[in-house]
Amino acid sequence: MNAPETKFLHPKPEVPHAPPFTGDMADAKHIGQAIPRPNLERLVEGRGQYVDDIELPRMAHVVFWRSPVAHARIVHIESAYARMMSGVLGVYTGHDLAAICKPWVATLTHLAGIKSAPQYPMALDRMHWQGEPVVAVVGKTRAEAEDALQYIQVQWEDLPAALDMNTALDPDTAVIHPEFGDNLCFTRSLDTGGVDEAFASAAVVAEATFDFGRHTGVTLEPRCQIADYNPASTQLTVYHSQQAPHMMQDLYARQFGLAEANIRVICKDVGGSFGIKVHAYPDDFATVAISILLKRPIKFVADRLESFTTDIHAREHRIEGRIAASAEGDILAFEIKDTTGIGPFSMFPRTSGIEGNQVVNLTGGPYKHKAYRAKLDVVFLNKTPTCQYRGVGHPIACAVTEGLVDLAAAKLGMDPLAMRKRNVIPDDAYPATGASGIKLEVLSHEACLRKIESLMNYPALLAEQSALRQKGIYRGIGFATLIELTNPSAAFYGVGGARISSQDGATLRLEPAGGVAVMVSVGEQGQGTEAIYAQIAADAVGVPMAQVRLLTGDTDAVPYGGGTWASRGAGVGGEAVLLAGLALRANILKVAQAILKQPLEELKLEDGVVKHALTGAELLPLAELGRVAYYRPDTLPAGFTSELMVTRHYAQRDYPFIFTNGVQASYVEVDVETGFVKLLKHWAVEDCGRVINPMLVDEQIRGAIVQGIGGALFEECLYDDQGLMQNGSMADYLVPMACEMPDIEVAHVETPTRSSILGAKGAGEAGTAGAPAAVVNAINDALRPLHAQVWSQPVTPEKILKALGHI
């Protein structure tokens, strides 16, 4: 892997009352190092503990009879036979649970005009999408509950369904919620002015319609939870596979009228999330409600088949886009019209309007044009609800932006890489404001483009492509310049009234034996946050990493925080760990001063030992310091108290978001006889600020690229004309496999953010953001000599053959 290109553009902020943490990390022994994650051995040995591993006394199991149709009125539910089945403890309808769980409406005030109907844990009188929970059956075992489920009989009357986002607002389309009068959930318009003039004066105007297939995250561990209500103490404990434990604690308190202090949410190991597990689902509330009614633990584990119609979907968009450019290749303007289909309800509590809103904000993001116009319509459909999934609008905005840039370059006869170099916001022009109004602190587009050109040996690749075309072999090169919002402030959700914290915290405690316990409100879902927190804590305190112990995911044990989403683990959670670690180090040195009776400035903490700052002589091991502080405080000076447990919080407040940036390139070969695409090589240059662990960053980027390629080439939730999903199984839903993926080469530019001491931005979603654009642009580059193009994702062999006129 190439060494990072480091850029320090801003002075490092000072930290009051703590030793300085140098901007060049010269004193860091762990930060910046490729260290394997500490929890790896435990997990590969099968010692992980996931929700389905947990068994509690008197625990029962719930399964759901789910709507088999897209839209219908419930006429009658017959459950008498099911209640008589062996092991059945209860059968519940939507009305039963609505008696103890308040309905919710998923809207945010900063998305002006967004609307959604009240929603309940289970359907009351109408079924709104295939997969909506309607009846819950509780058994002593999962098998007994599923056996009884077969005896539930539901009579329904089919209702007209809204299934096509492109006709959802037509007068003759059925309105899902009659009280609204239409199927419009949210609309937004943005116009900077000057757009018509830019297009009128342009030497080149290029346009295309971009379609994005609805798809979903396929996590290794499905959604699951155990709700355990104790009526004697009115305590509710929920074991969850979730990304935001404190958010769920708050929601359970509000929806069930419980005291927040009486609710504990525990997220142990989580087998992947990707945004799928950051939402509150109806069956979440149903499981809790049943635990309250039965006064015993209730376990819900989604099986793989129901996951396909109950986990949120994302990415269903049609965008009509166009770009204006001058004869010299200067981008003058972008214009888009985005129609996106969600489910019959906006998803709680983050809303289903955020993805489309992000598309409007991010389209054209890397470039310095000022004229931009966008129109967004988010429409209700009788399909599985959609909401935030890895990237949240980034892959759509990037694919549209970069596709239009390629089309303009082709019309101009200009090299696509040269056009990007000409138009990106210069590295020395920050802070800057994008055309949509987004605030950009400091990015490195020019440095990233230079690095990827060298990394891929672009001139040689062009020569190879040209030579192969003479032989009838069609290879394409595609680029994607991207931005990714990370480290969000309260501007994401807080300003809209959502009780989702943009602040996170860390508590660090020196143990008597010299170890350091670290409790962080940002959890671990497999991305390696526990590893980077251990690295940060070790350097901040001054101990070996082996002496650091992590605890996350327990609302009773960690500071209050927002959890894991929007690539905020390193930049927000990591900063909280750093601040707490520096404060703990300072407190440890004060204890050492009291024990050793030496001036504070002559002491330093390194490798778990208090040393003389000038000579390096070892003076006091932390184990001995801990022994004195905890067990013999009588030997310390009168009035002195050891403070060896500290908590610090961090919220990014300088900008609405701290943006990461980068560039990706893809090299593909298209078989023009079969339409099959072979991925040959993929490159990514990423600037996520301070790289804390190169190994983990590269893992995240590669994994995200694979996920992005899945959306570009394979993944799509296919529905028939009745609104039923046709490929809701692992036998039919295509996910990218290792044998189909190219070698992915990753390199870095480091431009630390000055909004924090650590300087870390996020890296979790950038790969997903850029990969689809790079791959689709490469496919169209391969097809360009044949005067064919495909802008519909996933790009399937059938679509390529149709574009070529073969079918």
CSV table of N, CA and C in Angstrom, one decimal, residues 69 72 75 80 140 174 231 256 307 441 526 631 671 707 720 779:
chain,number,residue,atom,x,y,z
A,69,VAL,N,-50.1,-9.4,0.8
A,69,VAL,CA,-50.5,-8.6,-0.3
A,69,VAL,C,-50.1,-7.1,-0.1
A,72,ALA,N,-54.7,-4.0,1.4
A,72,ALA,CA,-56.0,-4.7,1.6
A,72,ALA,C,-56.6,-4.2,2.9
A,75,VAL,N,-60.8,-7.8,7.0
A,75,VAL,CA,-62.2,-8.1,7.3
A,75,VAL,C,-62.4,-8.8,8.6
A,80,ALA,N,-58.7,-18.7,16.9
A,80,ALA,CA,-59.1,-19.6,18.0
A,80,ALA,C,-58.3,-20.9,17.9
A,140,LYS,N,-43.9,-21.0,23.5
A,140,LYS,CA,-42.8,-21.3,24.4
A,140,LYS,C,-41.5,-21.6,23.7
A,174,ALA,N,-54.4,5.1,-7.0
A,174,ALA,CA,-55.0,5.0,-5.7
A,174,ALA,C,-54.2,5.8,-4.7
A,231,PRO,N,-42.3,-6.5,35.7
A,231,PRO,CA,-43.4,-5.7,36.3
A,231,PRO,C,-43.2,-5.3,37.7
A,256,PHE,N,-44.2,3.9,25.1
A,256,PHE,CA,-44.9,3.0,26.1
A,256,PHE,C,-45.1,3.8,27.4
A,307,SER,N,-36.9,-11.0,6.2
A,307,SER,CA,-36.0,-9.9,6.1
A,307,SER,C,-36.1,-9.1,4.8
A,441,GLU,N,-15.3,22.2,4.6
A,441,GLU,CA,-14.2,22.7,5.4
A,441,GLU,C,-12.9,22.7,4.7
A,526,GLY,N,-18.9,-4.5,13.6
A,526,GLY,CA,-18.0,-5.2,12.7
A,526,GLY,C,-17.0,-4.4,11.9
A,631,TYR,N,-6.1,1.7,47.3
A,631,TYR,CA,-6.1,1.0,48.6
A,631,TYR,C,-5.3,1.7,49.7
A,671,ASP,N,-18.5,-8.0,-22.6
A,671,ASP,CA,-18.7,-9.0,-23.7
A,671,ASP,C,-19.9,-8.5,-24.5
A,707,GLN,N,-20.0,-3.4,-1.8
A,707,GLN,CA,-21.5,-3.2,-1.6
A,707,GLN,C,-22.0,-2.2,-2.7
A,720,ASP,N,-43.8,-7.6,-8.8
A,720,ASP,CA,-44.7,-7.9,-9.9
A,720,ASP,C,-45.7,-6.8,-9.9
A,779,ILE,N,-18.5,1.0,-17.8
A,779,ILE,CA,-19.3,0.2,-18.8
A,779,ILE,C,-19.7,1.1,-20.0
